[in-house]
Short mmCIF file of C-alpha atoms and ligand atoms in Angstrom, two decimals:
data_model
loop_
_atom_site.label_atom_id
_atom_site.label_comp_id
_atom_site.label_asym_id
_atom_site.label_seq_id
_atom_site.Cartn_x
_atom_site.Cartn_y
_atom_site.Cartn_z
CA MET X 1 107.01 99.06 -40.59
CA ALA X 2 104.41 101.28 -38.63
CA ALA X 3 104.28 104.48 -40.43
CA VAL X 4 103.22 107.14 -38.25
CA LEU X 5 101.48 110.22 -39.85
CA SER X 6 99.24 113.34 -37.86
CA LEU X 7 97.80 116.12 -39.24
CA LEU X 8 97.61 118.93 -37.65
CA PRO X 9 95.03 121.41 -37.32
CA LEU X 10 96.21 125.05 -37.97
CA SER X 11 93.19 126.59 -36.63
CA ALA X 12 89.94 125.22 -33.99
CA ALA X 13 88.32 123.79 -36.96
CA ILE X 14 88.59 120.29 -35.55
CA ALA X 15 87.16 121.57 -32.10
CA ALA X 16 83.99 121.36 -33.55
CA LEU X 17 84.03 118.22 -35.08
CA ALA X 18 82.07 115.91 -32.79
CA ALA X 19 79.00 118.26 -32.50
CA VAL X 20 77.27 117.79 -35.57
CA PRO X 21 77.85 115.43 -38.19
CA ALA X 22 78.37 118.01 -41.22
CA ALA X 23 81.24 119.00 -39.10
CA LEU X 24 82.89 115.93 -40.01
CA GLU X 25 84.26 117.16 -43.70
CA LEU X 26 88.12 118.15 -42.38
CA ASP X 27 89.34 121.30 -44.48
CA GLN X 28 92.10 119.64 -45.96
CA SER X 29 93.87 122.94 -46.38
CA GLN X 30 94.07 123.47 -42.76
CA MET X 31 95.45 120.68 -42.16
CA ARG X 32 99.26 119.25 -43.01
CA PRO X 33 100.76 116.30 -42.63
CA VAL X 34 103.85 115.53 -40.42
CA LEU X 35 105.70 112.38 -40.40
CA HIS X 36 106.97 111.32 -37.72
CA SER X 37 108.85 108.16 -38.06
CA VAL X 38 110.79 107.70 -41.84
CA ALA X 39 113.48 105.13 -41.65
CA ALA X 40 112.45 101.99 -40.26
CA PRO X 41 114.69 101.00 -37.28
CA SER X 42 117.40 97.97 -37.18
CA ILE X 43 115.95 94.46 -35.21
CA THR X 44 118.97 95.43 -32.18
CA ASP X 45 118.41 98.62 -32.33
CA GLN X 46 114.47 97.93 -31.48
CA VAL X 47 115.20 95.02 -29.08
CA ASP X 48 118.29 97.50 -27.30
CA GLU X 49 115.34 99.98 -26.72
CA LEU X 50 112.60 97.38 -25.61
CA VAL X 51 115.07 96.02 -22.75
CA ALA X 52 116.30 99.74 -21.83
CA ARG X 53 112.40 101.23 -21.61
CA ASP X 54 110.76 101.20 -17.98
CA ASP X 55 109.18 98.11 -17.52
CA PHE X 56 105.95 99.71 -17.06
CA HIS X 57 103.23 99.07 -19.58
CA LEU X 58 99.62 101.00 -20.16
CA ARG X 59 96.13 100.18 -20.73
CA GLU X 60 93.26 101.87 -21.80
CA VAL X 61 90.04 100.63 -21.52
CA ARG X 62 86.51 101.33 -20.76
CA VAL X 63 84.33 100.17 -18.16
CA GLN X 64 81.79 97.17 -19.06
CA ARG X 65 78.41 96.80 -17.46
CA GLY X 66 78.70 94.99 -14.58
CA GLU X 67 82.09 95.09 -14.02
CA THR X 68 83.17 95.12 -10.36
CA LEU X 69 86.99 96.82 -9.80
CA ALA X 70 88.21 93.61 -8.99
CA ALA X 71 86.99 91.99 -12.29
CA LEU X 72 88.60 95.33 -14.07
CA PHE X 73 91.70 94.82 -11.78
CA THR X 74 92.02 91.42 -13.57
CA ARG X 75 91.21 92.46 -16.73
CA LEU X 76 94.10 95.16 -16.56
CA GLY X 77 96.49 92.61 -15.71
CA ILE X 78 97.17 94.45 -12.02
CA VAL X 79 98.12 91.77 -9.53
CA ASP X 80 98.28 94.00 -6.21
CA ALA X 81 95.99 92.92 -3.25
CA ALA X 82 97.27 95.99 -1.52
CA ALA X 83 95.98 98.58 -4.16
CA LEU X 84 92.85 96.60 -4.61
CA ARG X 85 92.27 96.96 -0.83
CA PHE X 86 92.95 100.79 -0.21
CA ALA X 87 90.25 101.38 -3.18
CA GLN X 88 87.81 99.04 -1.82
CA THR X 89 87.76 101.08 1.71
CA ASP X 90 89.31 104.39 1.45
CA THR X 91 86.72 107.19 1.21
CA ALA X 92 88.28 109.09 -0.85
CA ALA X 93 88.39 106.46 -3.65
CA ARG X 94 84.87 105.43 -3.22
CA LEU X 95 84.08 106.48 -7.14
CA LEU X 96 86.38 103.74 -8.00
CA VAL X 97 84.21 101.08 -6.27
CA ARG X 98 81.12 101.90 -8.38
CA LEU X 99 82.52 102.56 -11.74
CA PRO X 100 79.32 103.67 -14.07
CA PRO X 101 80.01 101.75 -17.65
CA GLY X 102 81.77 103.73 -20.20
CA ARG X 103 84.65 105.23 -18.08
CA PHE X 104 87.84 105.79 -19.69
CA VAL X 105 90.11 103.98 -17.62
CA GLN X 106 93.75 103.72 -17.78
CA SER X 107 96.40 102.12 -15.71
CA SER X 108 100.43 101.63 -15.90
CA ILE X 109 101.49 98.47 -14.55
CA ALA X 110 104.81 97.01 -13.57
CA SER X 111 105.71 93.78 -15.63
CA ASP X 112 104.64 92.11 -11.53
CA GLY X 113 101.22 93.30 -12.05
CA ARG X 114 102.07 95.92 -8.90
CA LEU X 115 100.25 99.05 -9.76
CA GLN X 116 102.30 102.25 -10.74
CA TRP X 117 98.78 104.29 -10.93
CA LEU X 118 95.09 104.12 -12.07
CA LYS X 119 93.70 106.82 -14.16
CA VAL X 120 89.70 107.45 -14.24
CA HIS X 121 87.82 109.89 -16.97
CA SER X 122 84.76 111.33 -15.44
CA ALA X 123 83.68 111.69 -18.96
CA GLY X 124 83.33 108.42 -21.01
CA ASP X 125 81.19 109.42 -24.32
CA LEU X 126 83.13 109.38 -26.70
CA ASP X 127 81.35 112.44 -29.12
CA GLY X 128 80.87 114.94 -26.03
CA ALA X 129 82.08 118.90 -26.74
CA LEU X 130 83.46 119.02 -23.27
CA ALA X 131 86.03 121.19 -22.81
CA THR X 132 86.98 120.05 -19.56
CA THR X 133 87.32 116.76 -17.74
CA ARG X 134 87.43 115.55 -14.11
CA ILE X 135 90.05 113.18 -13.66
CA THR X 136 90.47 110.79 -10.69
CA THR X 137 94.07 109.16 -9.87
CA LEU X 138 95.15 106.25 -7.65
CA ASP X 139 98.35 106.23 -7.36
CA ARG X 140 101.29 104.74 -4.79
CA SER X 141 102.59 107.09 -2.19
CA ILE X 142 105.31 107.47 -0.11
CA GLY X 143 103.79 109.97 2.33
CA THR X 144 100.45 107.85 3.13
CA GLU X 145 100.46 105.19 6.02
CA SER X 146 98.59 102.59 3.32
CA GLY X 147 101.00 103.81 0.47
CA PHE X 148 98.84 105.17 -1.83
CA ARG X 149 96.36 107.97 -2.22
CA VAL X 150 93.51 109.36 -4.41
CA VAL X 151 93.65 112.59 -6.49
CA ASP X 152 91.23 114.86 -8.62
CA ALA X 153 92.24 117.13 -10.67
CA ASP X 154 89.55 119.25 -13.71
CA ILE X 155 92.02 119.18 -17.29
CA ALA X 156 91.23 121.47 -20.01
CA LEU X 157 90.56 119.16 -23.06
CA GLU X 158 91.69 119.48 -26.63
CA ARG X 159 90.80 117.09 -29.57
CA ARG X 160 93.18 116.37 -32.68
CA VAL X 161 92.84 114.03 -35.39
CA GLU X 162 95.04 111.11 -35.38
CA LEU X 163 95.97 108.78 -38.60
CA LYS X 164 97.54 105.86 -37.76
CA THR X 165 99.24 102.73 -40.22
CA GLY X 166 100.58 99.49 -39.18
CA GLU X 167 100.54 95.28 -39.97
CA VAL X 168 99.21 93.04 -37.98
CA ARG X 169 102.70 90.32 -37.51
CA VAL X 170 101.49 88.32 -34.15
CA SER X 171 98.54 89.69 -33.08
CA LEU X 172 95.95 92.51 -33.95
CA PHE X 173 96.83 94.36 -30.47
CA GLY X 174 100.29 93.65 -30.81
CA ALA X 175 100.14 95.38 -33.95
CA THR X 176 98.09 98.47 -32.81
CA ASP X 177 100.43 99.02 -29.86
CA GLU X 178 103.60 99.15 -32.08
CA ALA X 179 101.64 101.65 -33.98
CA ASP X 180 100.64 103.68 -30.80
CA VAL X 181 97.36 103.26 -31.40
CA PRO X 182 95.28 103.74 -28.30
CA GLU X 183 93.95 100.07 -26.82
CA ALA X 184 90.35 102.09 -26.79
CA ILE X 185 90.63 102.82 -30.65
CA ALA X 186 91.63 99.14 -31.32
CA HIS X 187 88.37 97.88 -29.75
CA GLN X 188 86.10 100.53 -31.54
CA MET X 189 88.16 99.38 -34.76
CA ILE X 190 87.35 95.50 -33.83
CA ASP X 191 83.78 96.70 -32.96
CA ALA X 192 83.17 98.54 -36.22
CA LEU X 193 84.70 95.47 -38.41
CA GLU X 194 83.25 92.36 -36.46
CA GLY X 195 80.44 92.32 -38.25
CA GLU X 196 82.23 92.30 -41.14
CA ILE X 197 85.17 89.60 -40.25
CA ASP X 198 85.18 87.11 -37.70
CA PHE X 199 88.95 88.08 -35.87
CA HIS X 200 89.27 84.55 -34.62
CA ARG X 201 88.68 82.76 -37.61
CA ASP X 202 89.97 84.96 -40.79
CA LEU X 203 92.77 87.77 -39.54
CA ARG X 204 96.09 86.70 -41.51
CA ARG X 205 99.08 87.76 -40.70
CA GLY X 206 100.48 90.16 -42.49
CA ALA X 207 97.10 92.35 -42.71
CA ARG X 208 97.31 96.12 -42.84
CA PHE X 209 95.22 98.95 -40.67
CA ARG X 210 94.79 102.22 -41.11
CA VAL X 211 92.75 104.05 -38.90
CA ILE X 212 91.68 107.48 -38.27
CA TYR X 213 90.47 109.06 -35.01
CA GLU X 214 90.29 111.55 -32.23
CA ALA X 215 92.55 112.04 -29.17
CA LEU X 216 92.08 114.24 -26.44
CA TYR X 217 95.25 116.04 -25.19
CA SER X 218 95.66 118.67 -22.12
CA SER X 219 98.78 121.15 -22.23
CA GLY X 220 100.35 119.07 -25.46
CA GLU X 221 99.99 116.13 -23.48
CA TYR X 222 98.25 112.58 -24.65
CA LEU X 223 95.04 112.56 -22.24
CA ARG X 224 92.88 109.42 -23.61
CA ALA X 225 91.47 108.41 -26.79
CA GLY X 226 88.07 109.55 -28.71
CA ARG X 227 85.88 108.42 -31.14
CA LEU X 228 87.18 106.33 -34.13
CA LEU X 229 86.29 108.00 -37.11
CA ALA X 230 87.26 106.18 -39.98
CA VAL X 231 88.92 102.24 -40.07
CA GLU X 232 90.50 100.44 -43.46
CA LEU X 233 91.26 96.59 -43.18
CA GLU X 234 93.65 94.48 -45.95
CA ASN X 235 93.60 91.21 -44.81
CA GLY X 236 94.58 88.18 -46.99
CA GLY X 237 93.45 90.38 -50.28
CA LYS X 238 90.69 91.82 -49.18
CA ARG X 239 89.83 95.07 -48.20
CA VAL X 240 87.22 96.37 -45.98
CA ALA X 241 86.44 100.62 -44.90
CA ALA X 242 84.11 101.47 -42.32
CA TYR X 243 83.08 105.46 -41.64
CA TRP X 244 81.73 106.84 -38.29
CA PHE X 245 78.62 108.50 -39.17
CA ALA X 246 76.72 110.12 -36.47
CA ASN X 247 73.41 109.77 -38.81
CA GLY X 248 72.07 112.93 -37.29
CA SER X 249 71.01 111.68 -33.90
CA LYS X 250 73.26 110.42 -30.95
CA HIS X 251 73.51 106.87 -32.05
CA GLY X 252 76.12 106.85 -34.79
CA GLY X 253 77.01 103.95 -36.25
CA PHE X 254 80.17 102.78 -39.41
CA TYR X 255 79.15 102.67 -42.76
CA GLY X 256 81.11 101.22 -46.02
CA ALA X 257 82.10 103.58 -48.56
CA ASP X 258 78.21 103.06 -50.44
CA GLY X 259 76.52 103.42 -47.38
CA ARG X 260 75.56 99.85 -46.07
CA SER X 261 75.87 99.83 -41.99
CA PHE X 262 78.44 97.58 -40.36
CA LYS X 263 76.09 97.05 -37.64
CA GLN X 264 74.98 93.55 -38.66
CA ALA X 265 71.88 92.20 -37.10
CA PHE X 266 73.94 89.14 -35.97
CA LEU X 267 77.86 89.08 -35.45
CA ARG X 268 80.39 86.75 -36.88
CA SER X 269 81.52 85.42 -33.68
CA PRO X 270 79.93 84.21 -30.90
CA LEU X 271 83.78 84.82 -28.68
CA GLU X 272 84.90 88.28 -27.55
CA TYR X 273 87.95 89.06 -29.42
CA THR X 274 90.27 90.28 -26.98
CA ARG X 275 93.98 91.22 -26.18
CA VAL X 276 95.02 87.52 -24.91
CA SER X 277 92.67 85.95 -28.08
CA SER X 278 95.01 83.67 -29.99
CA GLY X 279 96.82 84.27 -33.15
CA PHE X 280 95.87 83.17 -36.78
CA SER X 281 93.92 80.66 -38.07
CA ALA X 282 97.07 79.39 -39.46
CA SER X 283 98.52 78.24 -36.06
CA ARG X 284 95.84 78.25 -33.47
CA THR X 285 92.85 77.34 -35.84
CA HIS X 286 89.28 78.52 -34.75
CA PRO X 287 86.81 76.96 -34.68
CA ILE X 288 88.95 73.55 -33.80
CA PHE X 289 86.62 71.67 -36.16
CA GLY X 290 84.52 72.75 -39.34
CA TYR X 291 80.68 72.19 -39.03
CA ASP X 292 79.68 68.68 -38.30
CA ALA X 293 75.90 68.43 -39.67
CA ALA X 294 75.59 64.98 -36.84
CA HIS X 295 77.24 67.38 -34.23
CA ARG X 296 75.24 69.60 -34.97
CA GLY X 297 77.55 72.55 -34.28
CA VAL X 298 80.82 74.52 -34.23
CA ASP X 299 83.19 73.64 -31.65
CA TYR X 300 85.70 77.37 -31.08
CA ALA X 301 88.66 76.92 -29.26
CA ALA X 302 89.10 79.73 -26.89
CA ALA X 303 90.84 79.57 -23.53
CA ALA X 304 89.35 78.89 -19.80
CA GLY X 305 87.35 82.25 -18.70
CA THR X 306 86.98 83.60 -22.68
CA ASN X 307 83.76 85.96 -22.58
CA VAL X 308 81.26 84.55 -24.85
CA ARG X 309 78.26 86.54 -26.32
CA SER X 310 74.97 86.06 -27.68
CA ILE X 311 75.46 86.97 -31.33
CA ALA X 312 72.04 89.20 -31.88
CA GLU X 313 69.70 90.55 -29.60
CA GLY X 314 67.18 88.13 -28.54
CA VAL X 315 65.26 86.42 -26.03
CA VAL X 316 66.69 84.12 -23.56
CA GLU X 317 64.56 80.53 -23.91
CA PHE X 318 67.02 78.41 -21.75
CA ALA X 319 69.70 79.48 -19.47
CA GLY X 320 70.78 76.11 -17.32
CA TRP X 321 72.13 72.97 -17.14
CA GLN X 322 71.86 70.15 -19.62
CA ARG X 323 73.35 66.29 -19.75
CA GLY X 324 76.07 67.13 -22.76
CA TYR X 325 75.87 70.22 -23.04
CA GLY X 326 76.95 71.32 -19.35
CA ASN X 327 75.72 74.77 -18.57
CA VAL X 328 73.99 76.08 -21.49
CA VAL X 329 72.74 79.12 -22.91
CA GLU X 330 69.91 79.18 -25.66
CA VAL X 331 69.02 82.09 -27.26
CA ARG X 332 65.85 83.12 -29.40
CA HIS X 333 66.49 86.06 -31.57
CA ASP X 334 63.57 86.29 -34.05
CA GLY X 335 60.83 84.26 -35.53
CA LYS X 336 63.51 82.48 -37.55
CA HIS X 337 67.18 81.98 -35.91
CA VAL X 338 67.77 80.69 -32.59
CA THR X 339 71.59 80.30 -30.84
CA LEU X 340 73.11 77.88 -28.41
CA TYR X 341 76.49 78.46 -25.93
CA ALA X 342 77.13 75.20 -24.37
CA HIS X 343 79.89 73.66 -22.03
CA LEU X 344 79.89 77.24 -20.26
CA GLU X 345 82.41 77.61 -17.21
CA SER X 346 79.77 79.73 -15.88
CA ILE X 347 76.35 80.83 -16.96
CA THR X 348 76.46 85.48 -16.52
CA ALA X 349 74.98 86.39 -13.33
CA GLY X 350 71.17 86.69 -13.29
CA LEU X 351 70.31 85.87 -16.98
CA ARG X 352 67.33 83.98 -16.72
CA GLN X 353 64.95 82.27 -19.22
CA GLY X 354 62.60 84.96 -20.78
CA MET X 355 64.97 87.50 -20.07
CA ARG X 356 66.11 90.19 -23.22
CA ILE X 357 69.15 90.67 -24.30
CA GLY X 358 71.16 92.76 -26.25
CA GLN X 359 73.71 92.13 -29.32
CA GLY X 360 77.31 91.24 -27.69
CA ASP X 361 75.48 91.06 -24.34
CA SER X 362 77.38 88.30 -22.24
CA VAL X 363 75.86 84.76 -21.88
CA GLY X 364 78.64 83.36 -20.05
CA ASN X 365 82.59 82.69 -20.15
CA VAL X 366 83.68 79.49 -22.07
CA GLY X 367 84.79 76.35 -20.25
CA MET X 368 84.61 72.34 -20.22
CA THR X 369 81.27 71.68 -18.34
CA GLY X 370 79.32 68.74 -19.79
CA TRP X 371 80.96 66.36 -22.13
CA ALA X 372 84.14 68.28 -22.79
CA THR X 373 87.63 66.76 -22.89
CA GLY X 374 89.24 70.18 -22.84
CA PRO X 375 87.88 74.25 -22.67
CA HIS X 376 85.81 75.10 -25.82
CA LEU X 377 82.68 76.66 -26.55
CA HIS X 378 79.77 74.59 -28.65
CA PHE X 379 78.02 76.79 -30.45
CA GLU X 380 74.67 76.02 -32.39
CA LEU X 381 72.75 78.38 -35.03
CA LYS X 382 69.28 77.06 -36.07
CA VAL X 383 66.88 78.10 -38.73
CA HIS X 384 63.50 77.53 -38.74
CA ASP X 385 64.18 75.09 -35.81
CA LEU X 386 67.12 73.36 -38.14
CA HIS X 387 70.68 73.02 -37.43
CA VAL X 388 72.85 74.82 -39.80
CA ASN X 389 76.55 75.55 -40.41
CA PRO X 390 77.03 79.20 -38.41
CA LEU X 391 80.12 79.50 -40.56
CA THR X 392 78.54 79.70 -43.92
CA ALA X 393 74.59 80.37 -43.16
CA GLU X 394 73.75 83.59 -44.52
CA LEU X 395 72.31 85.94 -41.79
CA PRO X 396 70.03 89.01 -41.70
CA ALA X 397 71.51 92.17 -43.58
CA ALA X 398 71.89 95.07 -41.83
CA GLN X 399 69.74 98.04 -42.90
CA PRO X 400 71.33 100.41 -45.73
CA LEU X 401 71.35 104.55 -45.09
CA ALA X 402 67.78 106.22 -46.74
CA VAL X 403 68.45 107.27 -49.53
CA ALA X 404 67.94 110.70 -47.65
CA GLN X 405 71.01 110.34 -45.78
CA LEU X 406 73.48 109.06 -48.23
CA ALA X 407 74.41 112.67 -50.18
CA SER X 408 75.47 113.78 -46.64
CA PHE X 409 77.41 110.56 -45.47
CA ALA X 410 78.75 110.62 -48.54
CA LEU X 411 80.03 114.05 -48.06
CA ALA X 412 81.01 113.27 -44.78
CA ALA X 413 82.97 110.45 -45.78
CA ALA X 414 84.70 112.13 -48.87
CA PRO X 415 87.47 113.59 -46.53
CA LEU X 416 88.33 110.85 -44.00
CA ARG X 417 88.60 108.42 -47.65
CA ALA X 418 91.17 110.55 -49.30
CA GLN X 419 93.06 110.92 -45.83
CA LEU X 420 92.99 107.12 -46.11
CA ALA X 421 94.50 107.27 -49.56
CA LEU X 422 96.69 110.24 -48.25
CA LEU X 423 98.27 107.14 -45.56
CA GLU X 424 98.33 104.52 -47.62
CA ARG X 425 100.56 106.67 -50.25
CA VAL X 426 103.10 107.99 -47.50
CA SER X 427 103.27 103.90 -45.49
CA ILE X 428 103.80 102.60 -48.96
CA ALA X 429 106.74 105.48 -49.92
CA LEU X 430 108.17 104.45 -46.62
CA ASP X 431 107.96 100.42 -47.12
CA ARG X 432 109.97 100.65 -50.12
CA PRO X 433 113.43 99.95 -49.92
CA ARG X 434 116.09 102.62 -50.30
ZN1 ZN Y 501 80.35 70.71 -30.17
#
């Protein structure tokens, strides 16, 4: 079962949390744990509740670079031509057409894909110590000719720290939904840990997670997620924990308890792990075949259209069509490492030879162009021009924290570690049959 534990600040200490790294020290004496759910509801109760519940589902994502409103609708699962047409043509909805990357977008969607409402938050940054935010809402309105309207509102913000835990039974996103963890936090969990684990291949059923994150409220109502502060994952007997550290700059990152950076130079997987990514390695295996020296690469089974990312920053060495490979992109990362992504349905628009790209930047999406019998990604890694197995190759390690920063990191991480440990004890106590 999912246990939900909130720490309620008794003073305004939390408000200063994001401003300076040292403020990460949460004063435990100022917090009292409050247990929201104690007894596990029976399966029939849960099913009854699901049936009774309104058929609208909530999604919370951040706008990706270069994403159009139509693409955002698709990603959110919105199938509503009238709503899209209104947003694209109404002058009041202008903000919605060119959404800056990073903006928080929330939507409520009926089971048939019709939009109930869409909210865009004006401030996208996670750490901003803003006191207010502007929210633009597109919703259905009986009173207008188009059936829709756009409303702007300025809203006062209040920051809270939330602690949640859950168990992966069907998928990671299923588990975070069940534990009431905002989708934007689930994405940050993946970002924090995907240098450590390949979510496509390594995630096991029964994996447990614990998270500590900030959430923004207004007049007691949840508004949106803020920054993930700490995450711990127990997966197949292995335990990994990451702590956010602002590192005295705007560009903070996630670090292990020992101060090792989790921002690896190379991602573990070229495939983005999303809500629709298939489940566990035991069922639909990723990759479909292990490394085959004659074949020179690894094939990842994935739905056509799945985003394919460059696993490290580098320069595009080739982007185009090659016999056998179909649409293929090759990226040189340094003097030593080159990666290749083949059978792409399409190559990311604007990607050209000689172009510099960042880690995680899209190179295209999964397809079956060239010699492929079904949609999959063919992925190669070359080290000094020799093909190696990307699943086992040693990849450059990330920079650890400087010795001078270790002490302030340890100070910032200590209360988070204590809270993760507390969360673990509470959830074990809740799981124990009585
Ligand atoms: Zn292949």
